[in-house]
Short mmCIF file of C-alpha atoms in Angstrom, two decimals:
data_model
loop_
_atom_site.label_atom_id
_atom_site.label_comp_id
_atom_site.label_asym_id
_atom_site.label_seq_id
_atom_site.Cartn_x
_atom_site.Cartn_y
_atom_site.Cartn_z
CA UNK A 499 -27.33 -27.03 51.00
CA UNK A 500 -24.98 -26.64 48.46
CA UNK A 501 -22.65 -29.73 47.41
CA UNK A 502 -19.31 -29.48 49.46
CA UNK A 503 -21.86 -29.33 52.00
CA UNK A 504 -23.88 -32.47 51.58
CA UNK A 505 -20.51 -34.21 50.36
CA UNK A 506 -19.26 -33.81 53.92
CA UNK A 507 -22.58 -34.11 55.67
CA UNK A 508 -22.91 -37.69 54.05
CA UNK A 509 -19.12 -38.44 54.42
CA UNK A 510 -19.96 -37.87 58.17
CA UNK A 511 -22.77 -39.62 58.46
CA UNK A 512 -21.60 -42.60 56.69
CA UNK A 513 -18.60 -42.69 59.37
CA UNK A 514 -21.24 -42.41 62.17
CA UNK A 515 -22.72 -45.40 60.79
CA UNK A 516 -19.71 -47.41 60.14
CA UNK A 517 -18.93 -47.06 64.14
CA UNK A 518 -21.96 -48.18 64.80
CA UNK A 519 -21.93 -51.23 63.19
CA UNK A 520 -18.62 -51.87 65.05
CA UNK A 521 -20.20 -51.05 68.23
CA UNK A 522 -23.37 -53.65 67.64
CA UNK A 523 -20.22 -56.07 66.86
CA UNK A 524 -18.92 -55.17 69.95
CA UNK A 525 -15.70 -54.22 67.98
CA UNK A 526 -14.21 -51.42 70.60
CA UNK A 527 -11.03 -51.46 68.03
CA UNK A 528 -8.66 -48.39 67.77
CA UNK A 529 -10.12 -48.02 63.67
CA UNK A 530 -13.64 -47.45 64.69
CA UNK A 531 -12.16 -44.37 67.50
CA UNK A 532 -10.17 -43.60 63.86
CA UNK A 533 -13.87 -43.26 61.91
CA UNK A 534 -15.09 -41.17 64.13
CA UNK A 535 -13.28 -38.77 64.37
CA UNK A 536 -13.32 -38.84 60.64
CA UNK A 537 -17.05 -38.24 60.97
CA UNK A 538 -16.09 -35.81 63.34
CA UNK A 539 -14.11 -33.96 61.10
CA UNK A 540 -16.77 -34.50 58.47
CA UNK A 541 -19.54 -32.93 60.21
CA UNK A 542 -17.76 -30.65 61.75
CA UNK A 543 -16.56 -29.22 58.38
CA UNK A 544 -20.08 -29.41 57.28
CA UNK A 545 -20.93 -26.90 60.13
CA UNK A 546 -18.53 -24.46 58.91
CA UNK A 547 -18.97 -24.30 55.12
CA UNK A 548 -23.31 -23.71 56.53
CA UNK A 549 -21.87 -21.15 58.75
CA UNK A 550 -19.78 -19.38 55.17
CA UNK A 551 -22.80 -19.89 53.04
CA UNK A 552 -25.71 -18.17 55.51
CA UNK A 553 -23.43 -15.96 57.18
CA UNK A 554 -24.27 -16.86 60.65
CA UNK A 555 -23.91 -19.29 62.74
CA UNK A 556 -25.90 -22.47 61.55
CA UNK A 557 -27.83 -22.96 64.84
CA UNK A 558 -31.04 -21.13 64.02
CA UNK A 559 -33.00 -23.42 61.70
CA UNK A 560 -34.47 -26.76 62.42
CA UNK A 561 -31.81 -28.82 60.84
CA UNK A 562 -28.91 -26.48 61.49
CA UNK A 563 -29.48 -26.88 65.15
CA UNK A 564 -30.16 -30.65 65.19
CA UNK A 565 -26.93 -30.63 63.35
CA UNK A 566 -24.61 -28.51 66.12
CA UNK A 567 -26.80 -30.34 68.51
CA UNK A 568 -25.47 -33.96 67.17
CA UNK A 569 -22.10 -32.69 66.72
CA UNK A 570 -21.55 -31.53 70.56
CA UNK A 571 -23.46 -34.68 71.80
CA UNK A 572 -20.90 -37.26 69.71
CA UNK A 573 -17.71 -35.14 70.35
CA UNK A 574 -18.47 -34.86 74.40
CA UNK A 575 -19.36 -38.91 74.21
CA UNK A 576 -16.24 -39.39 72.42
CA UNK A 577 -14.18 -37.71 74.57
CA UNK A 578 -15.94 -39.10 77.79
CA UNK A 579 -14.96 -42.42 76.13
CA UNK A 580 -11.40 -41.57 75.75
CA UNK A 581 -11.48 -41.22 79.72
CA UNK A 582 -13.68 -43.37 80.86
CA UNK A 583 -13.52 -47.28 78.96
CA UNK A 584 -16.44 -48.57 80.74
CA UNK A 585 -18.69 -46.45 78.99
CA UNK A 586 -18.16 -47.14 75.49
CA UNK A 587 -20.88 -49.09 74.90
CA UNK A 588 -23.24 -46.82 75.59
CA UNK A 589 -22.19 -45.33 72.19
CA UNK A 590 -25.18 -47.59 70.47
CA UNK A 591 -27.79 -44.86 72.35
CA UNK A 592 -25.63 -41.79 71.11
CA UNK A 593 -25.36 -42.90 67.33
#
């Protein structure tokens, strides 16, 4: 992992934790949608400098998968809870 890398992966998972602290609050606020899609971003960015540096895409190790894996499962939540309200709070299973 080289440091642009880990600076983002961190960044990311930093965010992820922020939101969930907001979501144990109960705090369904328009900042914590705003942190995570900064985590988002994070991670996603992440994904794509370990795509650069192996020179294919980063979903054949262990932790390269679990990574994509994580990414997909947050973005499709997020975007199910941009549709759907009710289900917000099921965020606290999906962080």
């Amino acid at each position: 992992m080289i440091l642009i890398e880990a600076i983002f992966f961190w960044a990311g998972l930093s965010a992820y934790l922020s939101v969930f602290v907001c979501l144990l609050l109960r705090r369904f606020t328009a900042v914590s949608d705003r942190i995570l899609i900064i985590g988002l971003f994070s991670q996603a960015v992440s994904i794509i400098v370990r795509w650069y540096s192996i020179g294919s895409p980063p979903i054949f190790g262990v932790f390269e998968s679990a990574q994509a894996d994580t990414f997909l499962a947050i973005l499709l939540f997020f975007l199910a809870g941009r549709r759907y309200e009710g289900i917000k709070a099921l965020g606290l299973i999906i962080l």
